[in-house]
Coordinates of C-alpha atoms in Angstrom, one line a residue:
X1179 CA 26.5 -24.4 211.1
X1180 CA 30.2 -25.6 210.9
X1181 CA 32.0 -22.8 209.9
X1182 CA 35.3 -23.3 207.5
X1183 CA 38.8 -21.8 209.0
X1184 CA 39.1 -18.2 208.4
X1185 CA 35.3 -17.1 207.7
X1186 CA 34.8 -13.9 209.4
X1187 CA 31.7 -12.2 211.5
X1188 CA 30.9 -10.6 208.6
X1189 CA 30.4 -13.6 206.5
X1190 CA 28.3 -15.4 209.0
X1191 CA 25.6 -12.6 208.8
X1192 CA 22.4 -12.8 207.1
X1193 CA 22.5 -10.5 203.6
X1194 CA 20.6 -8.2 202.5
X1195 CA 20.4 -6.7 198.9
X1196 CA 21.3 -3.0 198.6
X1197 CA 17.8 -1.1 197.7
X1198 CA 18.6 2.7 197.0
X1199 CA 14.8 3.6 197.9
X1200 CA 12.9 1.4 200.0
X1201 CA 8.6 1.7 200.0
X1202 CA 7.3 0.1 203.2
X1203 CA 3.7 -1.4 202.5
X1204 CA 1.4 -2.2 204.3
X1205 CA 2.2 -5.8 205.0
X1206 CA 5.9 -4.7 205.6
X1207 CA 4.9 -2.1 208.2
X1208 CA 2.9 -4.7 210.0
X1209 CA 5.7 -7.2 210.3
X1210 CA 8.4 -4.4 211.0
X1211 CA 6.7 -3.5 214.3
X1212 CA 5.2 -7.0 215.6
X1213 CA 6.3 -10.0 213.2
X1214 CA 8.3 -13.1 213.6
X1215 CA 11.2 -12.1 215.0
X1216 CA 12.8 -13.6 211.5
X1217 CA 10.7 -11.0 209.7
X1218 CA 11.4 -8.2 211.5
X1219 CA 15.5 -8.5 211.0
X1220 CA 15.1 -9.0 207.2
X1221 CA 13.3 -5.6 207.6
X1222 CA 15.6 -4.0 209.6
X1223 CA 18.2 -5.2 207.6
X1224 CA 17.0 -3.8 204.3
X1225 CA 15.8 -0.1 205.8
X1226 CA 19.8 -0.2 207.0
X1227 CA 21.6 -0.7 203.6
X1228 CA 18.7 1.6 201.9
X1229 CA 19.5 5.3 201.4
X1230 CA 15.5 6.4 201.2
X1231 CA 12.9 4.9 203.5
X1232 CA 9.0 6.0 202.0
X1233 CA 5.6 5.4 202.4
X1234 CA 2.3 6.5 201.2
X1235 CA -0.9 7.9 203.0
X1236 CA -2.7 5.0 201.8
X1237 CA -0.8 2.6 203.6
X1238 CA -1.3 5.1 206.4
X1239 CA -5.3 5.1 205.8
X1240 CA -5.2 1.5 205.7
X1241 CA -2.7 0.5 208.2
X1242 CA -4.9 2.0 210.9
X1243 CA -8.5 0.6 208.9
X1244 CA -7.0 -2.8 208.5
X1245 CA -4.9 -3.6 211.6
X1246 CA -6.8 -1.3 214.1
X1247 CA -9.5 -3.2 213.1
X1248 CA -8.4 -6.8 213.5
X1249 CA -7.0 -5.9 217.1
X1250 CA -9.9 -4.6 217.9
X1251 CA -12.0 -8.2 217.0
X1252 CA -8.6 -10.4 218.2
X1253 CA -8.6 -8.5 221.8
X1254 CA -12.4 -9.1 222.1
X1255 CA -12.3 -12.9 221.5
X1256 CA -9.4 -13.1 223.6
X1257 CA -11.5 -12.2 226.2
X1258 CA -14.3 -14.9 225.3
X1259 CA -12.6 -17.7 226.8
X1260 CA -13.5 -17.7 230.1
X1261 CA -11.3 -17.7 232.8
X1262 CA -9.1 -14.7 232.3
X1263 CA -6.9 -15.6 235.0
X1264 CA -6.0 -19.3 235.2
X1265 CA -3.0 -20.0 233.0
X1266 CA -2.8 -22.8 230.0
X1267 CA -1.0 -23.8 227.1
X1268 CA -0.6 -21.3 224.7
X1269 CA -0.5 -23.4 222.0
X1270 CA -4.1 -25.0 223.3
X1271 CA -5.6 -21.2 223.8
X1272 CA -4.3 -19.8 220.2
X1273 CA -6.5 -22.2 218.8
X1274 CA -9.5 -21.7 220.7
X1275 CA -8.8 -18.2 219.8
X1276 CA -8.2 -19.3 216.0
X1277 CA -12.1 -20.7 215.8
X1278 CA -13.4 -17.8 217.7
X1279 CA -12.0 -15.7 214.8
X1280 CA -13.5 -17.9 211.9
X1281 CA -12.7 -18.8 208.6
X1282 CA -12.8 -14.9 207.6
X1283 CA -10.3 -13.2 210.6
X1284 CA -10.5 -9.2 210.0
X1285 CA -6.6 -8.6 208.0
X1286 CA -6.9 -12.5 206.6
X1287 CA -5.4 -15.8 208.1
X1288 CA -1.9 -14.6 207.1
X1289 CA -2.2 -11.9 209.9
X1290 CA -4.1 -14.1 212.4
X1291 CA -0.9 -16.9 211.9
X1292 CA 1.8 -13.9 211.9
X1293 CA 0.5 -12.8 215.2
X1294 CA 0.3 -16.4 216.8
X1295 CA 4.1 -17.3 215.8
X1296 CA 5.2 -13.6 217.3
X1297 CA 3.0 -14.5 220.8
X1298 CA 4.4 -18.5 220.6
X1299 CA 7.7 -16.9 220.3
X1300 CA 7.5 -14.9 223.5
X1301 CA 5.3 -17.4 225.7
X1302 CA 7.2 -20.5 224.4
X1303 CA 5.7 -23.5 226.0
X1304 CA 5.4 -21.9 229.5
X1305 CA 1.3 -21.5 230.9
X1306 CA 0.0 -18.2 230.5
X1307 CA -3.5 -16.8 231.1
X1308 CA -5.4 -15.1 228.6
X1309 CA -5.1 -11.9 231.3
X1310 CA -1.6 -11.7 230.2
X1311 CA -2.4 -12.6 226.2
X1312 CA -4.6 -9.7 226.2
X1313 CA -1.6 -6.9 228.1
X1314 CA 0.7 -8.1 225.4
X1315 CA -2.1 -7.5 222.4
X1316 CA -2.5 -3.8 223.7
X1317 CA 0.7 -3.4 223.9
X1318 CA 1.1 -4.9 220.4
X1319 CA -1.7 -2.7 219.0
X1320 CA -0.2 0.8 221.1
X1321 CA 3.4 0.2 219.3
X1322 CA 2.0 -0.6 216.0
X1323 CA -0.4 1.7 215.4
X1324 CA 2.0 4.3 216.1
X1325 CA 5.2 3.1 214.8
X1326 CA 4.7 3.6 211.0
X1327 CA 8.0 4.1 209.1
X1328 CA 8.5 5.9 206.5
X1329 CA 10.7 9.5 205.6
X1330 CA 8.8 10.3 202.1
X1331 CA 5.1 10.0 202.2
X1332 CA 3.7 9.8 198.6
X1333 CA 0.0 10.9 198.0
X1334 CA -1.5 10.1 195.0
X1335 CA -5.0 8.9 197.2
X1336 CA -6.7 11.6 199.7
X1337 CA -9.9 12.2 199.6
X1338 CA -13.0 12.5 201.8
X1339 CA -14.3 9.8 200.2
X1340 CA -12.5 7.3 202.4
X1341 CA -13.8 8.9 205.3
X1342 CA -17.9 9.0 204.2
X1343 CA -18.0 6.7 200.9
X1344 CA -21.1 8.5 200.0
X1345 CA -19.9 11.8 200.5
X1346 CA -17.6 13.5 198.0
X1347 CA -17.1 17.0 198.3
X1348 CA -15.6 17.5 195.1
X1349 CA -16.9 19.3 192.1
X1350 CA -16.2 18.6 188.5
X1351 CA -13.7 18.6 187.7
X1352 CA -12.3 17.8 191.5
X1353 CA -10.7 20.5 193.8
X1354 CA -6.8 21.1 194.0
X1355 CA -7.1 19.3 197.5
X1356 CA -7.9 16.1 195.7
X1357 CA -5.4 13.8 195.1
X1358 CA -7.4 11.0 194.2
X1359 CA -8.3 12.5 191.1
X1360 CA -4.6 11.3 189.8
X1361 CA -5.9 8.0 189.8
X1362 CA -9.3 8.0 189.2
X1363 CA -9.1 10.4 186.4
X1364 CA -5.9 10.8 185.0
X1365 CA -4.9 7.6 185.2
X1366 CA -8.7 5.7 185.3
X1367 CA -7.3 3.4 182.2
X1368 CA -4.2 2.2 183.7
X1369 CA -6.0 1.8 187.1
X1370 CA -8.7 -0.3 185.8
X1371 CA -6.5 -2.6 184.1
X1372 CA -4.5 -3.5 186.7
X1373 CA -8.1 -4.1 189.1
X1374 CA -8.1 -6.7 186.1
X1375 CA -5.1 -8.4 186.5
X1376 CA -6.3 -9.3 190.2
X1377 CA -9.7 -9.6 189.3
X1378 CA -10.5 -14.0 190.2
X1379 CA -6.9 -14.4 191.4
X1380 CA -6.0 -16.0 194.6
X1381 CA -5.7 -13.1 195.5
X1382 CA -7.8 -11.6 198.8
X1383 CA -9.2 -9.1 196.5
X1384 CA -9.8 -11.3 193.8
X1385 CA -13.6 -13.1 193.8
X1386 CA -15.1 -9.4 194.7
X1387 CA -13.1 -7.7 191.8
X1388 CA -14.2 -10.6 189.4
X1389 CA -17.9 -10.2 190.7
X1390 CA -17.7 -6.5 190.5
X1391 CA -15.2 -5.7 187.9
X1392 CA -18.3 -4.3 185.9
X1393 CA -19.1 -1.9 187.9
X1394 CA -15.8 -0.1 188.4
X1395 CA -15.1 -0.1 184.5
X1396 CA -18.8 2.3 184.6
X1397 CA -18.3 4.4 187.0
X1398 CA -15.7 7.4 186.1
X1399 CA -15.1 10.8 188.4
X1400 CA -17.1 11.2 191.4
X1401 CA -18.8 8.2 190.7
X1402 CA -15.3 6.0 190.9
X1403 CA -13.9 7.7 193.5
X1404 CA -17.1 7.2 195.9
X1405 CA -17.5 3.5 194.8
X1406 CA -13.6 3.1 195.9
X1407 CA -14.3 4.9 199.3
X1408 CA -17.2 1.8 200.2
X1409 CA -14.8 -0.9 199.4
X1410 CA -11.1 0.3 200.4
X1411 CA -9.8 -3.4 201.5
X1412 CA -10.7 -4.5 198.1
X1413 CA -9.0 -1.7 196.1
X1414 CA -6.3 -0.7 198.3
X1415 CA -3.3 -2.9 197.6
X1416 CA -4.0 -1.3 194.0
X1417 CA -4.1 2.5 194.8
X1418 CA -0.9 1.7 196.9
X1419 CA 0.3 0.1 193.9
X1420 CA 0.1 3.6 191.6
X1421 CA 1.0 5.5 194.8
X1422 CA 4.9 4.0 194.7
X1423 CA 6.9 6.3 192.4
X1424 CA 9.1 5.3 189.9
X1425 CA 12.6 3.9 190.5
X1426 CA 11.5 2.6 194.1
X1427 CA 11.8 -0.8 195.5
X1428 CA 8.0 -2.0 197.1
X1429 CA 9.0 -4.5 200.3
X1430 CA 5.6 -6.2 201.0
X1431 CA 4.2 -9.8 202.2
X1432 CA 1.9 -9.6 199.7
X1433 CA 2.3 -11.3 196.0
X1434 CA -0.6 -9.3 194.8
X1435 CA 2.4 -6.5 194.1
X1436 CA 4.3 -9.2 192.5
X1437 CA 1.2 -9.4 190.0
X1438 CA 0.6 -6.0 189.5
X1439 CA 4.5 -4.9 189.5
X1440 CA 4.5 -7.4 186.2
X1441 CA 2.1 -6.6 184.3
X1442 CA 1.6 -2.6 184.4
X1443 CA 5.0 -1.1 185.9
X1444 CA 7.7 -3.8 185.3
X1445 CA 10.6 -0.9 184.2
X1446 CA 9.5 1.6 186.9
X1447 CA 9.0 -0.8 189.9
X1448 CA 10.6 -3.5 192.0
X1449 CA 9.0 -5.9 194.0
X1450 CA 11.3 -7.5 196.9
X1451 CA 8.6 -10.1 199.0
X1452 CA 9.0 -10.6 202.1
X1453 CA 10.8 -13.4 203.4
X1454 CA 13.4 -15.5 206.3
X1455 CA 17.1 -13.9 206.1
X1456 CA 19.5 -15.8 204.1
X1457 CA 22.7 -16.7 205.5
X1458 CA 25.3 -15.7 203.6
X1459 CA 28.0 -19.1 202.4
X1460 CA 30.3 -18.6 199.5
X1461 CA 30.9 -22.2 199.8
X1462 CA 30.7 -24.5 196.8
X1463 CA 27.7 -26.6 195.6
X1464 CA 26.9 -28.6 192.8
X1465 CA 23.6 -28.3 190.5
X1466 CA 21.8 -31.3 188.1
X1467 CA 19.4 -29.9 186.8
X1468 CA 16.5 -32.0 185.9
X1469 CA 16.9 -34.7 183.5
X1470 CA 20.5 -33.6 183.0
X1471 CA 23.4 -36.8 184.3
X1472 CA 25.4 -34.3 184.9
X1473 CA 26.8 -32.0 187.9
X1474 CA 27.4 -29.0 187.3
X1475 CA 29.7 -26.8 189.8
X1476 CA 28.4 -23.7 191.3
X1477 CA 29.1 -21.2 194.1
X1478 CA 26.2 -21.0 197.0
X1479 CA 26.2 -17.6 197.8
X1480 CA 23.3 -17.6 200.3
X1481 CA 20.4 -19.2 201.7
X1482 CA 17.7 -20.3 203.9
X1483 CA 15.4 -23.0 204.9
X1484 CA 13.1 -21.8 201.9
X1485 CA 15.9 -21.3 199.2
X1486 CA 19.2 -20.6 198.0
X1487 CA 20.6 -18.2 195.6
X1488 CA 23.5 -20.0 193.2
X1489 CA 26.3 -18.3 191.1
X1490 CA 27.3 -21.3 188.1
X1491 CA 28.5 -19.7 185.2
X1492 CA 28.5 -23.2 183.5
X1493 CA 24.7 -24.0 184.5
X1494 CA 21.9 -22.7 181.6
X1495 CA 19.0 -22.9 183.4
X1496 CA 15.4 -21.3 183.0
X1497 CA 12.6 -20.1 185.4
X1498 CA 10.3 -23.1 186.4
X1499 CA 12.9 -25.9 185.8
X1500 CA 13.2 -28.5 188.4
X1501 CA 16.8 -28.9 190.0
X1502 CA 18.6 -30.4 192.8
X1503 CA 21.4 -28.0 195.0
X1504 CA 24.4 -30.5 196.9
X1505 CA 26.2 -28.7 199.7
X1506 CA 27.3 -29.3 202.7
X1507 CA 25.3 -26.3 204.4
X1508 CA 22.2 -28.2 203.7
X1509 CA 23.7 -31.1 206.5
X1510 CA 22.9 -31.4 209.6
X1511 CA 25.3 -28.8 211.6
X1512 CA 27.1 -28.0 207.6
X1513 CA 29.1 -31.5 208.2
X1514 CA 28.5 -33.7 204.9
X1515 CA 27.0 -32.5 201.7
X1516 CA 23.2 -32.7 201.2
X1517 CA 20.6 -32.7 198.3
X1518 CA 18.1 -30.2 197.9
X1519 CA 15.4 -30.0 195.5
X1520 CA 13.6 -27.0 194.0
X1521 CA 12.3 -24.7 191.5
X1522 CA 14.5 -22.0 189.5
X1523 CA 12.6 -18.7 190.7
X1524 CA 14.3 -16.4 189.7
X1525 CA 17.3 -15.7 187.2
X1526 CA 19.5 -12.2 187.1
X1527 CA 19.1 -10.5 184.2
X1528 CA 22.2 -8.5 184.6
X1529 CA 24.2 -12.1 185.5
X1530 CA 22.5 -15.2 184.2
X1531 CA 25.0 -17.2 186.2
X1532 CA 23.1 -15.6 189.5
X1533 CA 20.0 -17.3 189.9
X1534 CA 17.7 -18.1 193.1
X1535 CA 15.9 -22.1 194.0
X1536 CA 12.6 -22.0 196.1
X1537 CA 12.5 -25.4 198.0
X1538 CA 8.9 -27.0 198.8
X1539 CA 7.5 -26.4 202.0
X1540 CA 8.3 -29.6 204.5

């Protein structure tokens, strides 16, 4: 980008919002350790201007249930193609791979794409063999499951039910060693409700909640906490959810915690998804909002090939409302102004004038 006389380092850097206490989920772990390369700065970035970095255990438990398990089936249809040694496109082999996985990949397609845009990253277009594919996917698997991050570890979810589903050793009422009880028990009400608000979503967890929704609302005590322990990729985005604490920012990949985060916690918890870094800009921009003849004057103040945020203190705008952003950062090497069109996503409640633009995919 063609930058204007006088912009320093400092401006040309990505920004990252200032989050006082940061909780690493699971998706956010993942992609610290062996995501896009895009991803992992955006993380990196954010731990850096945070002043608490936590966790819980059930990102722990399922970290190591999730992605130990989709290594696991990824390395072993690696090694189905045949010739180990003789060295092809990458592109060509990923895709084999891709149908060897199915339709269902262990971790979801998300995963199985992250992983092939971190591996096309490092191979490029040069031949490799799958022999090297699988030394890179140990070494992928070693780093990651033993790189979680996370100073504060927040417990609101042991129990031996996640180990033998149809063993709990508890009594009634459960042992001081239990901390599932919190949720299960204490509370059930809240945590049921929110299994709602995924329940026949999009979400990965939503047809199984919708089909067994019923089920979950019967069950109380033991009974809950050993129908959790059979199905933990289907509950646990939500017993993360209730293991964040209050005041803390959740950085996931997952929108499920968007859901959640809205409807049962939205003055305790904040949600900041995953995304590309933003470059930061300052320069100036126009906005026409839809079905307005009008443009209106506005300051970029950062963006991406996904978005922009704006600052136009003249603009009244809503969330959902079409609009079109004119800079000259959207040209081709930031030489002549450009149209952009998107979506108002997001509007600051603390400054109205601050609001962000999600463009469509190309």
């Amino acid at each position: 980008m063609m930058e204007k006389k006088g912009t320093t380092d400092r401006a040309r850097k990505e920004t990252f919002p200032k989050v006082p206490e940061l909780f690493l989920e699971t998706t956010a772990q993942f992609h610290r350790l062996t995501g896009p390369a895009s991803f992992r700065e955006t993380i990196e970035g954010l731990m850096s201007s945070a002043g608490k970095v936590g966790t819980s255990a059930h990102v722990k438990r399922e970290f190591h249930y999730v992605y130990g398990g989709f290594f696991k089936s990824l390395i072993f249809n690696v090694g189905r193609l045949g010739d180990l040694s003789r060295a092809r496109n990458f592109a060509d082999m990923w895709s084999d791979v891709e149908h060897l996985m199915g339709k269902r990949p262990p971790g979801g397609p998300k995963l199985l794409s992250s992983i092939g845009r971190t591996l096309s990253e490092q191979f490029g277009k040069e031949p490799v063999s799958p022999k090297r594919v699988l030394n890179v996917l140990e070494g992928l698997k070693t780093r990651l499951l033993g790189g979680l991050k996370g100073d504060f570890v927040f417990d609101k979810s042991s129990c031996t039910v996640w180990i033998n589903p149809h063993i709990c050793q508890c009594d009634l009422p459960p042992g001081s060693e239990c901390r599932l009880e919190e949720i299960c028990i204490n509370l059930r009400a809240e945590f049921l409700a929110s299994l709602r608000t995924l329940a026949g979503t999009r979400c990965d967890e939503g047809e199984w909640l919708e089909a067994n929704l019923h089920l979950l609302e019967a069950a109380q005590g033991k009974a809950l906490k050993k129908l959790l322990g059979d199905h933990p990729g289907h509950v646990g985005d939500t017993v993360i959810f209730w293991e964040a604490p209050p005041g803390w920012t959740i950085l996931t990949y997952d929108l499920a915690f968007r859901r959640l985060q809205r409807s049962h916690r939205s003055s305790e918890l904040k949600i900041f998804i995953l995304r590309l870094p933003r470059r930061a800009s300052g320069g100036k921009c126009t906005i026409v909002p839809a079905e307005a003849a009008e443009e209106i004057d506005g300051v970029l103040i950062d963006h991406n090939s996904q978005g922009a945020r704006i600052r136009a203190p003249k603009a009244s705008v809503k969330r959902r409302q079409r609009v079109t952003i004119k800079a000259r950062e959207f040209g081709r090497n930031g030489t002549g102004e450009k149209a952009r069109e998107g979506r108002i996503v997001y509007i600051d409640r603390a400054d109205p004038s601050v609001f962000a633009v999600r463009f469509p995919s190309k």
